[in-house]
CSV table of C-alpha atoms in Angstrom, one decimal:
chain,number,residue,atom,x,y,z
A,1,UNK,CA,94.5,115.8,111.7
A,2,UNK,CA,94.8,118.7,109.2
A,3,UNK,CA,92.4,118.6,106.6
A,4,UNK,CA,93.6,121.0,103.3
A,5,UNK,CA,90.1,121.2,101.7
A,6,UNK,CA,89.5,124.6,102.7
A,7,UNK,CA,93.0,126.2,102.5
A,8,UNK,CA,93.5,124.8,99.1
A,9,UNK,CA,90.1,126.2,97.5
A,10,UNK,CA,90.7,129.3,99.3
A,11,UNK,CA,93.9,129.4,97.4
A,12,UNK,CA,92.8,128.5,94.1
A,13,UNK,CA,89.4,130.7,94.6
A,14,UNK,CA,92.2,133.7,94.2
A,15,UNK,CA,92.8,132.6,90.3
A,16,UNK,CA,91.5,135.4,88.6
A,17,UNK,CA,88.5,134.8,86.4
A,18,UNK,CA,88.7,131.2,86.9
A,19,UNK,CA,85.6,128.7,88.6
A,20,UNK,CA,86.7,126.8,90.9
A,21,UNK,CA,85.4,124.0,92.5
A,22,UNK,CA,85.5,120.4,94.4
A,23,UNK,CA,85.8,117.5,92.2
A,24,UNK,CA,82.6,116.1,93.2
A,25,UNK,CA,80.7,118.8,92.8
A,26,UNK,CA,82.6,118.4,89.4
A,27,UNK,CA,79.7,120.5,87.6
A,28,UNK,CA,80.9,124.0,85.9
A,29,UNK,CA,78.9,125.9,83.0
A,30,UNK,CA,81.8,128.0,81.7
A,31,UNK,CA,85.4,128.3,80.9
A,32,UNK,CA,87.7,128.2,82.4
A,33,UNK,CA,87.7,126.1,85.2
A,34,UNK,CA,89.8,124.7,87.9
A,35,UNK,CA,88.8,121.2,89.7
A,36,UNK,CA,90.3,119.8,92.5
A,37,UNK,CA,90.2,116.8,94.9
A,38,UNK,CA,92.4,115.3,97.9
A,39,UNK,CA,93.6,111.8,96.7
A,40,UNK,CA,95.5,111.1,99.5
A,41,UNK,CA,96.1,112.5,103.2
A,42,UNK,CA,97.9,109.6,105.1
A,43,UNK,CA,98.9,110.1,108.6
A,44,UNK,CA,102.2,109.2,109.7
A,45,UNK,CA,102.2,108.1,113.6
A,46,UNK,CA,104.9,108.4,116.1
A,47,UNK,CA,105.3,105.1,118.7
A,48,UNK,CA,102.7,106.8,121.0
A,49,UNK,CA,100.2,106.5,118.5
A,50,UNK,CA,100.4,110.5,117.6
A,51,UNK,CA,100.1,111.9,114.2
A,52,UNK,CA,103.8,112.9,113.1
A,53,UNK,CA,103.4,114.0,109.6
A,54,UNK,CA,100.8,113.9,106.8
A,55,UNK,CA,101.1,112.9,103.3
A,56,UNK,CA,99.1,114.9,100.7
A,57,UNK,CA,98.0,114.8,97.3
A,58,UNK,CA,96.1,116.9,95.6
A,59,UNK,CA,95.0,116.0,92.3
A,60,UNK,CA,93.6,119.7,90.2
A,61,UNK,CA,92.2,119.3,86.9
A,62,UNK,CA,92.4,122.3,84.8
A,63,UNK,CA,89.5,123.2,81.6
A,64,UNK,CA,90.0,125.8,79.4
A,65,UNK,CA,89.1,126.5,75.5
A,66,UNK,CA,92.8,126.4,74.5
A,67,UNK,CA,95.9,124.6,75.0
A,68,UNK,CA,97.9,127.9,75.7
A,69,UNK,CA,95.0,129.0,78.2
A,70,UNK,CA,95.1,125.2,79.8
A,71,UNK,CA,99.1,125.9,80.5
A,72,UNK,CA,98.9,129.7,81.3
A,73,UNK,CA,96.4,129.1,84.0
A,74,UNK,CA,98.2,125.4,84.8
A,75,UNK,CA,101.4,127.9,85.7
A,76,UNK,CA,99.1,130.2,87.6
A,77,UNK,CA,98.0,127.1,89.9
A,78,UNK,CA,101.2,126.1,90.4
A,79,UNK,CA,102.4,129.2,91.8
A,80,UNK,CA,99.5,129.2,94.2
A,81,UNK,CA,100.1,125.4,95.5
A,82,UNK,CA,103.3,126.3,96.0
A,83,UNK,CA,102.6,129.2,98.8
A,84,UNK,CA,100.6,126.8,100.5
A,85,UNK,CA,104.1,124.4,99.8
A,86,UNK,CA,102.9,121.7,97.8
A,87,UNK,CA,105.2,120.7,95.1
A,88,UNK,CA,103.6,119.8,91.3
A,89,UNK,CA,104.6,116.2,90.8
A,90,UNK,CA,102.6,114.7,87.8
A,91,UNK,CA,101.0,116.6,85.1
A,92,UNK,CA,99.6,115.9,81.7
A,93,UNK,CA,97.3,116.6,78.7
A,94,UNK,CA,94.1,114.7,78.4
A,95,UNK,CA,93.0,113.6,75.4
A,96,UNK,CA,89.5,115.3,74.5
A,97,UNK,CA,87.5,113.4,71.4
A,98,UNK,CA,85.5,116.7,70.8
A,99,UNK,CA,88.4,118.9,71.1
A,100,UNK,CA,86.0,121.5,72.6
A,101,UNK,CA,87.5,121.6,75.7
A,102,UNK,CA,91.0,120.9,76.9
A,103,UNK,CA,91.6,119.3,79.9
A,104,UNK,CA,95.4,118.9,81.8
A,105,UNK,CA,95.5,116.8,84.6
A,106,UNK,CA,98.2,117.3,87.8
A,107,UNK,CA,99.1,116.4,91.2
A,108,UNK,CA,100.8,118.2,94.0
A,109,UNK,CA,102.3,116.9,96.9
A,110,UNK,CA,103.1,118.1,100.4
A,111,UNK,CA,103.6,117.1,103.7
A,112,UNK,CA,102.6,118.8,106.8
């Protein structure tokens, strides 16, 4: 079974000027940041009980002091996901009552 942990924070980790970091270690003291977590990796099995295919998600929350920082380094994600082929499928602004920090939410998908 392939686990993406590891390739997809090796990935991210090439963001320049960015902290990045598993979701539940979801701890970060400066800006910005990049979050990530697997949501889903369900196997697929052939009739002899072999794994045919995986389905990934990757759920990556992004923090930054702006809006326009959020989306430049959201593009700069995306472009990294998709060498490792993982396709953005979801994302969107979260709502921050402070309005210290914004947050954007998204998902990528692949299967392997």
């Amino acid at each position: 079974m392939f686990n993406p942990k590891k390739e997809v924070f090796e990935k991210l980790k090439e963001l320049e000027g960015v902290v990045v970091s598993q979701s539940s270690q979801n701890v970060f003291n400066e800006l910005p940041a990049v979050t990530f977590a697997v949501q889903d990796n369900a196997v697929n099995l052939t009739l002899d009980n072999e794994i045919a295919s995986q389905n990934i998600i990757v759920g990556v929350d992004v923090w930054a002091d702006s809006s326009s920082q959020a989306s430049s380094i959201l593009a700069q994600v995306e472009a990294k996901m998709r060498e490792l082929l993982y396709q953005l499928t979801s994302s969107m602004d979260v709502p921050n009552t402070d309005k210290s920090i914004h947050h954007i939410a998204c998902s990528f998908r692949a299967i392997r």
